[in-house]
Short mmCIF file of C-alpha atoms in Angstrom, two decimals:
data_model
loop_
_atom_site.label_atom_id
_atom_site.label_comp_id
_atom_site.label_asym_id
_atom_site.label_seq_id
_atom_site.Cartn_x
_atom_site.Cartn_y
_atom_site.Cartn_z
CA UNK A 1 94.95 110.57 114.41
CA UNK A 2 95.02 113.24 116.93
CA UNK A 3 92.33 112.77 120.22
CA UNK A 4 89.90 115.22 120.10
CA UNK A 5 87.56 116.49 122.62
CA UNK A 6 83.74 117.00 122.06
CA UNK A 7 82.01 120.10 122.53
CA UNK A 8 81.27 121.91 124.54
CA UNK A 9 84.84 122.06 125.37
CA UNK A 10 86.31 122.56 128.80
CA UNK A 11 88.49 126.07 128.95
CA UNK A 12 91.31 127.47 130.82
CA UNK A 13 92.35 130.87 132.17
CA UNK A 14 96.01 132.34 131.11
CA UNK A 15 97.82 129.32 129.51
CA UNK A 16 99.96 131.35 127.41
CA UNK A 17 101.03 133.54 130.62
CA UNK A 18 101.50 130.57 132.77
CA UNK A 19 103.90 128.98 129.70
CA UNK A 20 105.70 131.79 129.21
CA UNK A 21 106.76 132.20 132.85
CA UNK A 22 108.03 128.31 132.69
CA UNK A 23 109.85 128.66 129.61
CA UNK A 24 111.78 132.31 130.68
CA UNK A 25 112.37 130.13 134.06
CA UNK A 26 114.81 127.90 131.95
CA UNK A 27 115.79 130.70 129.19
CA UNK A 28 117.18 133.77 130.81
CA UNK A 29 117.81 135.51 127.47
CA UNK A 30 113.83 136.02 127.46
CA UNK A 31 112.63 139.22 128.07
CA UNK A 32 108.78 140.46 128.12
CA UNK A 33 107.79 143.87 126.69
CA UNK A 34 103.77 144.82 127.09
CA UNK A 35 102.20 148.02 125.02
CA UNK A 36 100.18 148.98 128.32
CA UNK A 37 98.22 146.01 128.00
CA UNK A 38 99.99 143.84 130.58
CA UNK A 39 97.25 141.92 132.47
CA UNK A 40 95.07 141.60 129.08
CA UNK A 41 97.91 139.59 127.41
CA UNK A 42 98.54 137.67 130.41
CA UNK A 43 102.11 138.79 131.05
CA UNK A 44 101.14 140.45 134.68
CA UNK A 45 102.51 136.74 135.49
CA UNK A 46 105.89 137.30 133.88
CA UNK A 47 106.37 141.18 135.46
CA UNK A 48 105.72 139.60 138.79
CA UNK A 49 108.22 136.66 138.18
CA UNK A 50 110.74 138.49 136.67
CA UNK A 51 110.56 142.29 137.09
CA UNK A 52 113.89 142.83 136.00
CA UNK A 53 113.13 141.22 132.62
CA UNK A 54 110.12 143.09 131.85
CA UNK A 55 109.54 146.16 129.59
CA UNK A 56 106.40 148.38 129.99
CA UNK A 57 106.55 150.10 126.91
CA UNK A 58 103.48 152.44 127.60
CA UNK A 59 100.53 152.96 124.50
CA UNK A 60 103.60 153.58 122.14
CA UNK A 61 103.76 150.24 120.08
CA UNK A 62 106.22 151.69 117.20
CA UNK A 63 108.86 152.52 120.07
CA UNK A 64 108.32 149.11 121.26
CA UNK A 65 109.04 147.38 118.13
CA UNK A 66 112.53 149.56 118.04
CA UNK A 67 113.19 148.66 121.73
CA UNK A 68 112.48 144.96 120.73
CA UNK A 69 114.80 144.92 117.80
CA UNK A 70 117.51 146.41 119.97
CA UNK A 71 117.13 143.94 122.60
CA UNK A 72 117.50 141.09 119.92
CA UNK A 73 120.65 142.63 118.54
CA UNK A 74 122.06 142.64 121.97
CA UNK A 75 121.60 138.68 122.44
CA UNK A 76 117.82 138.75 123.94
CA UNK A 77 114.98 136.98 122.54
CA UNK A 78 112.31 139.56 122.95
CA UNK A 79 108.81 138.38 123.24
CA UNK A 80 106.34 141.46 122.47
CA UNK A 81 102.48 141.64 123.82
CA UNK A 82 99.57 143.79 122.79
CA UNK A 83 96.32 143.22 120.93
CA UNK A 84 96.72 141.84 117.40
CA UNK A 85 95.44 144.82 115.81
CA UNK A 86 98.14 147.11 117.74
CA UNK A 87 100.93 144.65 116.94
CA UNK A 88 100.58 144.72 113.01
CA UNK A 89 98.59 147.91 111.59
CA UNK A 90 100.03 150.58 113.84
CA UNK A 91 103.69 149.69 114.15
CA UNK A 92 104.47 147.94 110.90
CA UNK A 93 106.85 150.11 109.52
CA UNK A 94 109.29 149.64 112.63
CA UNK A 95 108.52 146.04 112.26
CA UNK A 96 109.80 145.89 108.80
CA UNK A 97 113.11 147.90 109.61
CA UNK A 98 113.79 147.11 112.85
CA UNK A 99 113.14 143.64 112.93
CA UNK A 100 112.08 141.79 109.55
CA UNK A 101 114.78 143.03 107.31
CA UNK A 102 117.54 142.26 110.01
CA UNK A 103 116.05 139.22 110.89
CA UNK A 104 115.91 139.61 114.22
CA UNK A 105 114.34 136.76 116.56
CA UNK A 106 111.53 138.88 118.23
CA UNK A 107 108.73 137.03 119.25
CA UNK A 108 105.65 139.48 118.22
CA UNK A 109 101.96 138.14 120.14
CA UNK A 110 98.68 139.47 119.14
CA UNK A 111 95.67 139.10 121.42
CA UNK A 112 92.43 139.25 120.37
CA UNK A 113 92.34 138.21 116.30
CA UNK A 114 90.04 138.92 113.64
CA UNK A 115 86.41 139.46 115.29
CA UNK A 116 86.81 137.85 118.72
CA UNK A 117 87.30 141.40 119.63
CA UNK A 118 83.52 143.00 119.86
CA UNK A 119 85.17 146.72 119.81
CA UNK A 120 84.57 147.74 116.19
CA UNK A 121 87.34 148.24 113.17
CA UNK A 122 89.97 149.97 115.46
CA UNK A 123 90.39 146.94 117.67
CA UNK A 124 89.63 143.95 115.11
CA UNK A 125 92.76 142.54 113.60
CA UNK A 126 90.90 141.33 110.56
CA UNK A 127 93.84 141.79 108.11
CA UNK A 128 97.30 140.97 110.73
CA UNK A 129 97.79 137.87 108.67
CA UNK A 130 98.18 139.14 105.34
CA UNK A 131 100.38 141.99 106.50
CA UNK A 132 102.54 139.74 108.46
CA UNK A 133 102.38 137.20 105.64
CA UNK A 134 103.85 139.64 103.25
CA UNK A 135 106.92 140.30 105.25
CA UNK A 136 110.11 138.67 104.08
CA UNK A 137 111.82 136.40 106.86
CA UNK A 138 108.38 136.47 109.27
CA UNK A 139 107.05 133.16 110.36
CA UNK A 140 103.05 133.21 111.05
CA UNK A 141 101.51 131.24 113.75
CA UNK A 142 97.57 131.25 114.51
CA UNK A 143 96.84 128.34 117.29
CA UNK A 144 93.83 126.80 117.70
CA UNK A 145 93.40 126.00 121.53
CA UNK A 146 94.75 125.67 125.06
CA UNK A 147 96.88 122.44 124.32
CA UNK A 148 98.62 124.61 121.32
CA UNK A 149 98.77 127.94 123.42
CA UNK A 150 100.72 126.20 126.21
CA UNK A 151 103.34 124.83 123.85
CA UNK A 152 103.77 128.12 121.38
CA UNK A 153 106.10 129.67 123.40
CA UNK A 154 108.80 127.32 123.51
CA UNK A 155 107.85 126.14 119.82
CA UNK A 156 109.03 129.72 118.42
CA UNK A 157 111.50 130.44 120.85
CA UNK A 158 114.47 129.14 118.42
CA UNK A 159 112.80 129.88 115.00
CA UNK A 160 115.21 131.76 112.93
CA UNK A 161 113.93 135.07 112.51
CA UNK A 162 110.75 136.82 113.78
CA UNK A 163 107.86 135.36 114.33
CA UNK A 164 103.90 136.70 114.77
CA UNK A 165 101.37 134.55 116.92
CA UNK A 166 97.44 134.89 116.86
CA UNK A 167 96.23 134.27 120.58
CA UNK A 168 92.81 134.06 121.73
CA UNK A 169 91.95 136.25 124.90
CA UNK A 170 90.33 134.88 128.02
CA UNK A 171 88.57 131.64 128.40
CA UNK A 172 90.47 129.08 125.80
CA UNK A 173 89.06 126.01 124.90
CA UNK A 174 90.82 122.56 125.38
CA UNK A 175 90.13 120.70 121.94
CA UNK A 176 92.97 118.36 121.58
CA UNK A 177 94.35 115.88 123.91
CA UNK A 178 97.55 115.89 126.30
CA UNK A 179 99.59 113.78 123.37
CA UNK A 180 99.14 116.61 120.85
CA UNK A 181 101.99 118.29 119.96
CA UNK A 182 102.47 121.80 118.10
CA UNK A 183 104.43 121.72 114.92
CA UNK A 184 105.70 124.57 113.01
CA UNK A 185 106.87 122.42 110.02
CA UNK A 186 103.62 120.56 108.73
CA UNK A 187 99.72 120.99 109.45
CA UNK A 188 97.82 118.29 111.05
CA UNK A 189 95.47 116.24 108.97
CA UNK A 190 92.83 115.42 111.56
CA UNK A 191 90.77 112.97 109.30
CA UNK A 192 90.46 111.64 106.01
CA UNK A 193 87.82 111.88 103.27
CA UNK A 194 87.30 112.17 99.67
CA UNK A 195 84.46 114.97 99.02
CA UNK A 196 85.02 118.02 100.90
CA UNK A 197 89.21 118.96 101.72
CA UNK A 198 88.62 121.35 104.81
CA UNK A 199 91.54 123.79 105.96
CA UNK A 200 91.06 125.84 109.17
CA UNK A 201 93.33 127.84 111.17
CA UNK A 202 92.79 129.40 114.98
CA UNK A 203 89.39 129.91 116.58
CA UNK A 204 87.73 128.35 113.35
CA UNK A 205 89.15 124.86 114.27
CA UNK A 206 86.34 124.58 116.48
CA UNK A 207 83.21 125.32 113.92
CA UNK A 208 85.41 123.57 111.47
CA UNK A 209 85.12 120.47 113.77
CA UNK A 210 81.37 120.68 114.02
CA UNK A 211 80.83 121.49 110.34
CA UNK A 212 82.79 118.13 109.37
CA UNK A 213 80.95 115.77 111.74
CA UNK A 214 77.62 117.09 110.73
CA UNK A 215 78.44 116.76 106.90
CA UNK A 216 79.32 113.34 107.69
CA UNK A 217 76.34 112.41 109.19
CA UNK A 218 74.97 113.28 106.19
CA UNK A 219 76.91 111.23 103.78
CA UNK A 220 79.89 113.77 102.79
CA UNK A 221 83.48 112.61 103.42
CA UNK A 222 85.52 115.44 104.98
CA UNK A 223 89.15 115.57 105.31
CA UNK A 224 89.85 118.24 108.17
CA UNK A 225 93.08 119.83 108.55
CA UNK A 226 94.43 122.35 111.02
CA UNK A 227 96.71 124.92 109.85
CA UNK A 228 98.90 126.55 112.81
CA UNK A 229 101.31 127.85 110.66
CA UNK A 230 100.18 130.13 107.79
CA UNK A 231 103.60 130.90 106.74
CA UNK A 232 105.39 129.05 105.62
CA UNK A 233 102.39 127.13 104.48
CA UNK A 234 103.04 123.17 104.29
CA UNK A 235 102.03 123.14 101.10
CA UNK A 236 102.74 119.35 100.33
CA UNK A 237 99.87 118.33 102.97
CA UNK A 238 97.62 121.08 101.38
CA UNK A 239 97.93 119.51 98.16
CA UNK A 240 98.08 116.12 99.00
CA UNK A 241 95.05 116.33 101.24
CA UNK A 242 93.38 118.60 98.16
CA UNK A 243 94.41 116.21 95.34
CA UNK A 244 92.01 113.32 96.99
CA UNK A 245 88.80 115.69 97.15
CA UNK A 246 86.52 116.90 94.90
CA UNK A 247 86.36 120.81 96.61
CA UNK A 248 88.18 122.60 98.94
CA UNK A 249 87.10 124.78 101.72
CA UNK A 250 89.09 127.09 103.87
CA UNK A 251 88.14 128.97 107.29
CA UNK A 252 89.96 131.51 109.00
CA UNK A 253 88.95 134.52 111.70
CA UNK A 254 90.38 137.18 109.32
CA UNK A 255 89.27 138.87 105.75
CA UNK A 256 89.36 136.15 102.87
CA UNK A 257 92.25 138.55 101.32
CA UNK A 258 95.66 137.50 101.93
CA UNK A 259 95.18 135.03 104.82
CA UNK A 260 94.50 131.45 105.13
CA UNK A 261 92.33 131.21 102.12
CA UNK A 262 94.64 133.02 99.62
CA UNK A 263 97.93 130.63 101.05
CA UNK A 264 95.99 127.81 100.31
CA UNK A 265 94.70 129.15 96.82
CA UNK A 266 98.36 129.69 95.94
CA UNK A 267 99.57 126.39 96.98
CA UNK A 268 96.86 124.92 94.57
CA UNK A 269 97.67 126.83 91.81
CA UNK A 270 100.98 126.72 91.69
CA UNK A 271 100.96 122.91 91.98
CA UNK A 272 98.64 122.80 88.92
CA UNK A 273 95.68 121.61 90.93
CA UNK A 274 92.26 122.21 89.95
CA UNK A 275 89.61 122.48 92.40
CA UNK A 276 86.49 124.17 93.21
CA UNK A 277 87.42 126.50 96.35
CA UNK A 278 85.37 128.17 98.63
CA UNK A 279 86.74 130.84 101.47
CA UNK A 280 85.02 131.30 104.57
CA UNK A 281 86.02 134.54 106.21
CA UNK A 282 85.15 138.29 106.31
CA UNK A 283 84.49 139.05 102.70
CA UNK A 284 86.36 141.95 102.38
CA UNK A 285 84.46 144.07 105.03
CA UNK A 286 85.03 145.73 108.48
CA UNK A 287 82.98 144.47 111.13
CA UNK A 288 81.10 146.11 113.72
CA UNK A 289 81.26 146.82 117.20
CA UNK A 290 78.96 144.59 119.32
CA UNK A 291 78.23 143.06 122.45
CA UNK A 292 79.52 139.71 122.19
CA UNK A 293 82.20 137.86 119.31
CA UNK A 294 79.38 134.80 118.99
CA UNK A 295 77.16 137.57 117.45
CA UNK A 296 80.07 138.70 115.58
CA UNK A 297 81.28 135.36 113.99
CA UNK A 298 77.67 134.34 112.98
CA UNK A 299 76.74 137.75 111.53
CA UNK A 300 80.06 138.04 109.35
CA UNK A 301 79.58 134.32 108.26
CA UNK A 302 82.29 132.42 110.45
CA UNK A 303 80.07 129.70 111.93
CA UNK A 304 79.76 126.18 111.59
CA UNK A 305 76.58 126.54 109.34
CA UNK A 306 78.27 128.87 106.96
CA UNK A 307 81.21 126.34 106.41
CA UNK A 308 78.62 123.72 106.03
CA UNK A 309 76.65 125.66 103.59
CA UNK A 310 79.80 126.11 101.74
CA UNK A 311 80.94 122.64 101.25
CA UNK A 312 77.53 121.31 100.66
CA UNK A 313 76.59 123.94 97.49
CA UNK A 314 80.25 123.32 96.26
CA UNK A 315 79.68 119.87 95.67
CA UNK A 316 76.40 120.75 93.73
CA UNK A 317 73.75 119.75 96.06
CA UNK A 318 70.31 121.13 95.48
CA UNK A 319 68.43 119.86 98.77
CA UNK A 320 68.81 122.33 101.50
CA UNK A 321 72.03 121.91 103.29
CA UNK A 322 71.95 120.38 106.70
CA UNK A 323 70.73 122.49 109.68
CA UNK A 324 73.91 123.16 112.13
CA UNK A 325 73.40 123.12 116.44
CA UNK A 326 75.20 124.71 118.90
CA UNK A 327 76.51 122.61 121.84
CA UNK A 328 74.67 124.42 125.17
CA UNK A 329 77.95 125.66 127.12
CA UNK A 330 77.89 126.09 131.04
CA UNK A 331 80.25 128.70 132.60
CA UNK A 332 83.62 127.82 132.01
CA UNK A 333 82.68 125.82 128.62
CA UNK A 334 83.14 126.70 124.99
CA UNK A 335 80.98 125.85 122.42
CA UNK A 336 81.55 127.23 118.06
CA UNK A 337 79.05 129.23 116.66
#
């Protein structure tokens, strides 16, 4: 089992930007594109290090995807950067026709996934996984912490076809130990249990870890699986872990329609495995704007308590679910809601 730190988690700044620069130093075919959010997507570091391989495409995401497709046809590996909502909804037709259909090696990096942005529906990518997962040829990745963020650029560099990656912006928690390796071909089973099979992706891994620990302290045995790749889903691990449990819970920073919960449900149904399923995520609604992302995670049920409640009631417990607390976090630390 992987080494896991305990909350509150230490945080780091710009792990993705630093790792992309290090990768590009070894790979001259890598080029970087920005949709007018250069500093916000950590690629000011790339622009400073390799100005002749940096393209500022401006606030014109559809055109940026066309440029990326053209560069890929000419032998480059373009990494395209903007906020997740602008990387998926706005240029969807260009992604389909200029990138996904010709199966070109474009890497689309979408920052501020789900309700990690307090900026309201125009800035919250709550449907990006569903959109990208529906496209043929496209790999969809949702990394959980700074250790995986540091590894993701190198991990996707040589994937056959386009890739979409979700990345948290700002201070990134360090959850895994340094020995952890991001694998694109399998999900990570972090703990084994026989009551609840809990599958989490991206920013929801931290509250899933807290929920699993709380449930275990109250006599509920939990399997916890980190799912960094939502498409292609590691269906074999999903079915294997779910088969050993009584109920299944999924947790994602996304609408429950079309994302991780849907992918897990499809895998279970296709395997003929019947288990009660509870999906944690936005329940077919747009979120509101707010002053902080933690407020939104709590309001829309993307919290440790929501995961605990879902697992507890799915098991048929009549007593109230255990109450989840939050580990106090200082500056430079991160605790899940």
